[in-house]
Short mmCIF file of C-alpha atoms in Angstrom, two decimals:
data_model
loop_
_atom_site.label_atom_id
_atom_site.label_comp_id
_atom_site.label_asym_id
_atom_site.label_seq_id
_atom_site.Cartn_x
_atom_site.Cartn_y
_atom_site.Cartn_z
CA MET A 1 -40.66 48.39 77.54
CA ASN A 2 -37.73 46.92 79.29
CA ASN A 3 -39.43 44.18 81.30
CA GLU A 4 -41.58 43.51 78.00
CA LYS A 5 -38.65 42.89 76.17
CA LYS A 6 -36.93 40.89 78.80
CA LYS A 7 -40.37 38.19 78.50
CA ASN A 8 -40.01 38.18 74.74
CA ASN A 9 -36.25 37.46 75.14
CA ARG A 10 -37.12 34.50 77.89
CA TYR A 11 -39.83 33.03 75.67
CA SER A 12 -37.90 32.99 72.45
CA PHE A 13 -35.10 31.38 74.59
CA PHE A 14 -37.05 28.51 76.54
CA LEU A 15 -39.20 28.75 72.02
CA ASN A 16 -35.78 28.13 70.33
CA LEU A 17 -34.41 25.74 73.57
CA LEU A 18 -38.05 23.14 73.11
CA PHE A 19 -36.93 23.20 68.83
CA PHE A 20 -33.50 22.50 69.48
CA ILE A 21 -34.70 19.40 71.60
CA ILE A 22 -37.43 18.49 69.39
CA SER A 23 -34.67 18.21 66.96
CA ILE A 24 -32.32 16.02 68.49
CA GLY A 25 -35.55 13.91 68.99
CA TYR A 26 -35.80 13.87 65.22
CA LEU A 27 -31.94 13.16 64.58
CA TYR A 28 -30.85 10.60 67.33
CA PRO A 29 -32.28 7.85 64.80
CA VAL A 30 -30.00 8.87 62.08
CA ILE A 31 -26.71 9.77 64.89
CA LEU A 32 -27.87 5.86 65.83
CA ILE A 33 -27.33 4.48 62.79
CA LEU A 34 -24.87 6.46 61.33
CA LEU A 35 -22.34 5.90 64.73
CA ASN A 36 -23.16 1.85 64.82
CA SER A 37 -22.12 1.76 60.52
CA PHE A 38 -19.01 1.66 61.88
CA LYS A 39 -18.42 -1.13 64.47
CA LYS A 40 -18.09 -4.89 65.03
CA LYS A 41 -21.98 -6.62 65.16
CA ALA A 42 -21.73 -8.03 68.73
CA TYR A 43 -20.18 -3.80 69.63
CA ILE A 44 -24.06 -2.94 68.56
CA SER A 45 -25.39 -4.93 70.43
CA LYS A 46 -23.47 -4.59 73.63
CA SER A 47 -22.69 -0.84 73.26
CA PRO A 48 -24.86 0.59 71.00
CA PHE A 49 -24.53 3.73 72.26
CA SER A 50 -21.28 4.63 72.08
CA ILE A 51 -18.83 6.16 69.95
CA PRO A 52 -16.65 3.98 68.25
CA PHE A 53 -13.42 6.04 68.42
CA SER A 54 -10.72 2.46 67.68
CA GLU A 55 -13.19 0.69 65.28
CA MET A 56 -13.68 3.84 62.31
CA PHE A 57 -11.19 1.86 60.30
CA PHE A 58 -12.85 -1.13 60.49
CA GLY A 59 -16.64 0.01 59.37
CA ILE A 60 -15.22 0.97 56.56
CA ASN A 61 -15.65 -2.96 55.89
CA ASN A 62 -19.48 -3.35 56.45
CA TYR A 63 -19.63 -0.63 53.94
CA ILE A 64 -18.34 -2.71 51.66
CA ASN A 65 -19.80 -5.82 52.59
CA GLY A 66 -23.28 -4.88 52.21
CA VAL A 67 -22.52 -2.95 48.92
CA GLU A 68 -21.11 -6.55 47.96
CA LYS A 69 -23.74 -8.97 49.35
CA THR A 70 -26.97 -6.11 48.23
CA GLY A 71 -26.36 -5.65 44.77
CA PHE A 72 -26.04 -1.99 45.43
CA PHE A 73 -25.78 -0.01 42.81
CA GLN A 74 -27.39 -1.69 40.79
CA ALA A 75 -30.17 -1.15 42.84
CA LEU A 76 -29.16 2.56 43.75
CA GLY A 77 -29.91 2.71 39.75
CA TRP A 78 -33.66 0.80 39.72
CA SER A 79 -34.01 3.09 43.08
CA PHE A 80 -32.78 6.76 41.01
CA PHE A 81 -35.08 5.46 38.35
CA ILE A 82 -38.12 4.39 39.39
CA THR A 83 -38.21 7.89 41.72
CA ILE A 84 -37.42 10.22 39.29
CA ALA A 85 -39.51 8.38 36.35
CA SER A 86 -42.81 8.53 38.82
CA VAL A 87 -42.31 12.02 40.31
CA ILE A 88 -41.87 13.44 37.34
CA VAL A 89 -45.25 11.47 35.74
CA ILE A 90 -47.57 12.58 39.02
CA VAL A 91 -47.18 15.59 38.35
CA PHE A 92 -47.94 16.40 35.39
CA CYS A 93 -50.71 13.89 34.82
CA CYS A 94 -52.44 15.47 38.22
CA SER A 95 -51.14 18.50 37.30
CA MET A 96 -53.75 18.72 34.06
CA ALA A 97 -55.94 16.90 35.45
CA ALA A 98 -56.11 19.00 38.62
CA TRP A 99 -56.38 21.84 36.03
CA TYR A 100 -58.84 20.43 34.04
CA ILE A 101 -61.00 19.92 37.41
CA ILE A 102 -60.79 23.19 38.30
CA ARG A 103 -62.23 24.69 34.52
CA VAL A 104 -64.48 22.46 33.71
CA LYS A 105 -67.60 21.73 36.17
CA ASN A 106 -69.69 18.87 35.57
CA LEU A 107 -70.93 15.77 37.12
CA GLY A 108 -68.01 14.12 35.61
CA THR A 109 -65.20 16.23 37.00
CA LYS A 110 -67.13 15.96 40.02
CA ILE A 111 -67.27 12.58 40.34
CA PHE A 112 -63.87 12.38 39.40
CA TYR A 113 -62.35 14.65 41.93
CA VAL A 114 -65.18 12.81 44.57
CA LEU A 115 -62.84 9.64 43.95
CA CYS A 116 -59.01 11.31 43.81
CA LEU A 117 -60.04 11.91 47.60
CA PHE A 118 -61.63 8.47 48.62
CA SER A 119 -58.20 7.29 47.44
CA MET A 120 -57.15 9.33 49.75
CA ILE A 121 -59.02 6.98 52.67
CA VAL A 122 -58.45 4.13 51.38
CA PRO A 123 -56.16 1.50 53.26
CA PHE A 124 -53.32 -0.12 51.65
CA GLN A 125 -53.68 -2.84 53.58
CA MET A 126 -56.95 -3.35 51.04
CA VAL A 127 -55.14 -3.21 47.82
CA MET A 128 -52.49 -5.51 48.54
CA TYR A 129 -54.06 -8.57 47.76
CA PRO A 130 -55.82 -7.71 44.63
CA LEU A 131 -52.80 -5.41 43.57
CA SER A 132 -50.42 -7.59 43.78
CA LYS A 133 -52.85 -10.14 41.73
CA LEU A 134 -53.88 -8.11 39.14
CA SER A 135 -49.98 -6.22 38.39
CA ASN A 136 -49.04 -9.88 37.25
CA ILE A 137 -51.56 -10.24 35.08
CA LEU A 138 -51.10 -6.89 33.85
CA ARG A 139 -47.29 -7.17 33.33
CA LEU A 140 -46.73 -4.45 35.53
CA ASN A 141 -43.99 -6.53 37.61
CA SER A 142 -40.73 -3.81 36.17
CA PRO A 143 -39.70 -0.62 36.69
CA LEU A 144 -41.61 0.82 34.41
CA GLY A 145 -45.21 -0.91 35.11
CA ILE A 146 -44.55 -0.03 38.60
CA VAL A 147 -44.88 3.99 37.49
CA ILE A 148 -48.26 3.16 36.88
CA VAL A 149 -49.02 1.91 39.90
CA TYR A 150 -47.66 5.55 41.67
CA LEU A 151 -48.98 7.02 39.36
CA GLY A 152 -52.56 5.95 40.80
CA PHE A 153 -51.39 6.16 44.56
CA GLY A 154 -50.08 8.98 44.31
CA SER A 155 -53.26 11.00 42.31
CA GLY A 156 -55.61 11.27 45.58
CA VAL A 157 -53.36 13.98 47.22
CA THR A 158 -51.76 16.03 44.49
CA ILE A 159 -54.55 16.72 42.87
CA PHE A 160 -55.82 17.58 45.61
CA MET A 161 -52.76 20.08 46.60
CA PHE A 162 -52.85 21.33 43.22
CA ILE A 163 -55.92 22.51 42.70
CA GLY A 164 -56.22 24.74 45.96
CA LEU A 165 -53.68 26.43 43.90
CA LEU A 166 -55.63 26.30 41.13
CA LYS A 167 -57.87 28.41 43.10
CA SER A 168 -55.78 30.96 43.63
CA ILE A 169 -55.23 31.97 39.90
CA PRO A 170 -57.81 34.43 38.24
CA LEU A 171 -59.21 33.06 34.87
CA GLU A 172 -59.10 36.34 33.16
CA ILE A 173 -55.53 35.54 32.92
CA GLU A 174 -56.41 31.95 30.69
CA GLU A 175 -59.73 33.66 29.30
CA ALA A 176 -57.16 36.43 27.99
CA ALA A 177 -54.52 34.75 26.48
CA MET A 178 -57.43 32.12 24.99
CA ILE A 179 -58.76 35.81 23.02
CA ASP A 180 -54.93 36.07 22.24
CA GLY A 181 -54.86 32.81 20.17
CA CYS A 182 -53.76 29.96 22.77
CA SER A 183 -54.87 26.71 22.50
CA PRO A 184 -56.08 25.14 26.06
CA LEU A 185 -52.76 23.33 26.07
CA GLN A 186 -50.32 26.95 25.41
CA ILE A 187 -52.68 27.77 27.90
CA PHE A 188 -51.41 25.72 30.39
CA PHE A 189 -47.81 24.91 29.83
CA ARG A 190 -47.31 28.97 28.97
CA ILE A 191 -49.72 30.33 31.24
CA VAL A 192 -50.85 28.02 34.34
CA LEU A 193 -47.23 25.92 34.65
CA PRO A 194 -44.91 28.04 36.04
CA MET A 195 -47.68 30.02 38.52
CA MET A 196 -47.25 26.30 40.45
CA LYS A 197 -43.57 26.35 39.99
CA PRO A 198 -43.17 26.55 43.89
CA MET A 199 -46.47 23.63 44.34
CA TYR A 200 -44.67 21.14 41.61
CA ILE A 201 -41.22 21.46 43.92
CA THR A 202 -43.27 20.62 46.81
CA VAL A 203 -45.05 17.96 45.12
CA SER A 204 -42.00 16.74 43.90
CA ILE A 205 -39.92 17.05 47.02
CA LEU A 206 -42.56 14.63 48.70
CA GLN A 207 -43.19 12.11 46.11
CA ALA A 208 -39.52 11.49 46.06
CA MET A 209 -39.56 11.09 50.00
CA TRP A 210 -42.25 8.93 49.62
CA ILE A 211 -41.23 6.71 46.47
CA TRP A 212 -37.44 6.20 47.16
CA ASN A 213 -38.40 4.78 50.88
CA ASP A 214 -41.19 2.63 49.83
CA TYR A 215 -40.44 -0.84 50.70
CA LEU A 216 -43.88 -2.47 50.34
CA LEU A 217 -45.31 -1.32 46.41
CA PRO A 218 -41.40 -2.04 45.35
CA TYR A 219 -41.96 -5.78 47.40
CA LEU A 220 -45.08 -7.05 46.36
CA ILE A 221 -44.79 -5.59 42.17
CA LEU A 222 -41.63 -6.01 40.53
CA ASP A 223 -39.90 -9.11 40.11
CA LEU A 224 -37.11 -9.21 42.70
CA LYS A 225 -35.70 -11.70 40.43
CA LYS A 226 -34.16 -8.85 38.28
CA TYR A 227 -34.71 -5.88 39.55
CA LYS A 228 -34.92 -4.72 43.78
CA THR A 229 -34.52 -0.84 44.57
CA ILE A 230 -32.25 -0.11 48.01
CA PRO A 231 -35.33 -1.04 50.16
CA VAL A 232 -35.63 -4.13 49.30
CA ALA A 233 -32.28 -5.30 49.20
CA ILE A 234 -30.95 -3.92 51.96
CA GLN A 235 -33.96 -6.67 53.40
CA TYR A 236 -31.07 -9.35 51.58
CA LEU A 237 -28.90 -8.52 54.42
CA ARG A 238 -30.69 -10.76 57.16
CA GLY A 239 -29.14 -14.08 57.18
CA GLY A 240 -30.78 -18.00 58.00
CA TYR A 241 -32.63 -18.34 61.59
CA GLY A 242 -33.10 -14.89 61.82
CA SER A 243 -29.82 -13.58 62.05
CA ILE A 244 -29.30 -9.74 60.44
CA ASP A 245 -25.56 -8.68 60.14
CA MET A 246 -26.23 -6.01 61.88
CA GLY A 247 -22.93 -3.46 60.57
CA ALA A 248 -23.62 -4.21 56.69
CA MET A 249 -27.33 -2.76 56.93
CA MET A 250 -25.66 -0.03 58.80
CA GLY A 251 -23.36 1.46 56.50
CA VAL A 252 -26.57 0.97 53.90
CA LEU A 253 -29.11 2.76 55.48
CA VAL A 254 -27.00 5.88 55.50
CA LEU A 255 -26.03 5.55 51.70
CA ALA A 256 -29.35 4.68 51.47
CA ILE A 257 -30.02 8.48 53.14
CA ILE A 258 -27.47 10.22 51.88
CA PRO A 259 -28.99 11.25 47.89
CA ILE A 260 -32.39 11.68 49.72
CA VAL A 261 -30.91 14.36 52.44
CA ILE A 262 -29.27 16.07 50.04
CA PHE A 263 -32.09 16.53 47.60
CA TYR A 264 -33.74 17.88 50.85
CA ILE A 265 -31.82 20.30 51.62
CA LEU A 266 -32.11 22.01 48.25
CA CYS A 267 -35.16 21.64 48.49
CA GLN A 268 -36.81 22.02 51.88
CA LYS A 269 -37.09 26.08 51.14
CA TYR A 270 -39.81 25.31 48.70
CA ILE A 271 -42.14 22.90 50.97
CA ILE A 272 -43.81 25.55 52.65
CA GLU A 273 -43.56 28.72 49.90
CA GLY A 274 -45.73 25.26 47.83
CA VAL A 275 -47.95 24.88 51.01
CA ILE A 276 -47.92 28.19 51.82
CA SER A 277 -49.73 29.84 48.18
CA GLY A 278 -51.85 26.80 48.31
CA ALA A 279 -53.25 27.33 51.40
CA VAL A 280 -56.38 29.53 49.41
CA LYS A 281 -60.13 30.47 49.88
CA GLY A 282 -62.31 28.02 47.78
#
């Protein structure tokens, strides 16, 4: 028994050590950005891995310059609006669509579900040019318009995840509510929606992280003279002839990372809970 305990302890030690090394590998780029955000441009190029003890006071200027040059707070406001509005629309529209697909089984819902799955495998590069042209024609180049675009791109995987969870909800519960006089909308909002809370949180986290950090769609869709998200605004730190204010860029990147990191830390425990709740037998 003692030998088995020793083996288990050694195994746990090496496993924890491995996970620790992997965690450091994932965190290292973020730590590197944080360190370089306090350095002068010359020092970022010459010694990017050094700790800037002597430059901490100067490093505050990187944050100030970055905020001023990018219009950071305006971009932050648009990023918050687009992310929150898109997540709300995606979550509610896709959950209702998934519920309809799983409960109303006919040819139309089957075709719609197949199209949703097909949208997950279509490369974005195939639709970039027609999407930008169509968005200009339909006047979707505004924060409200891009919410519709995000709904289209995020619906495939979201509906797929919700259907996985809905398969585990007994139909008898909804039938009992119908006998008690509930309408379909009342059944969804009073019975189904509370039971899907873990998946709602999981999908919200995943979609928020994608939309917050997305650069390409806002760059293609939005009218950049009026609206810029943070990833787009950061690119305006590029100067002529390819020069980049690296210090200011690192400072703005740190500020851009903070909100989504806080959001993820607060909600991370729900990701595994939501994924497990959706991993059911079909």
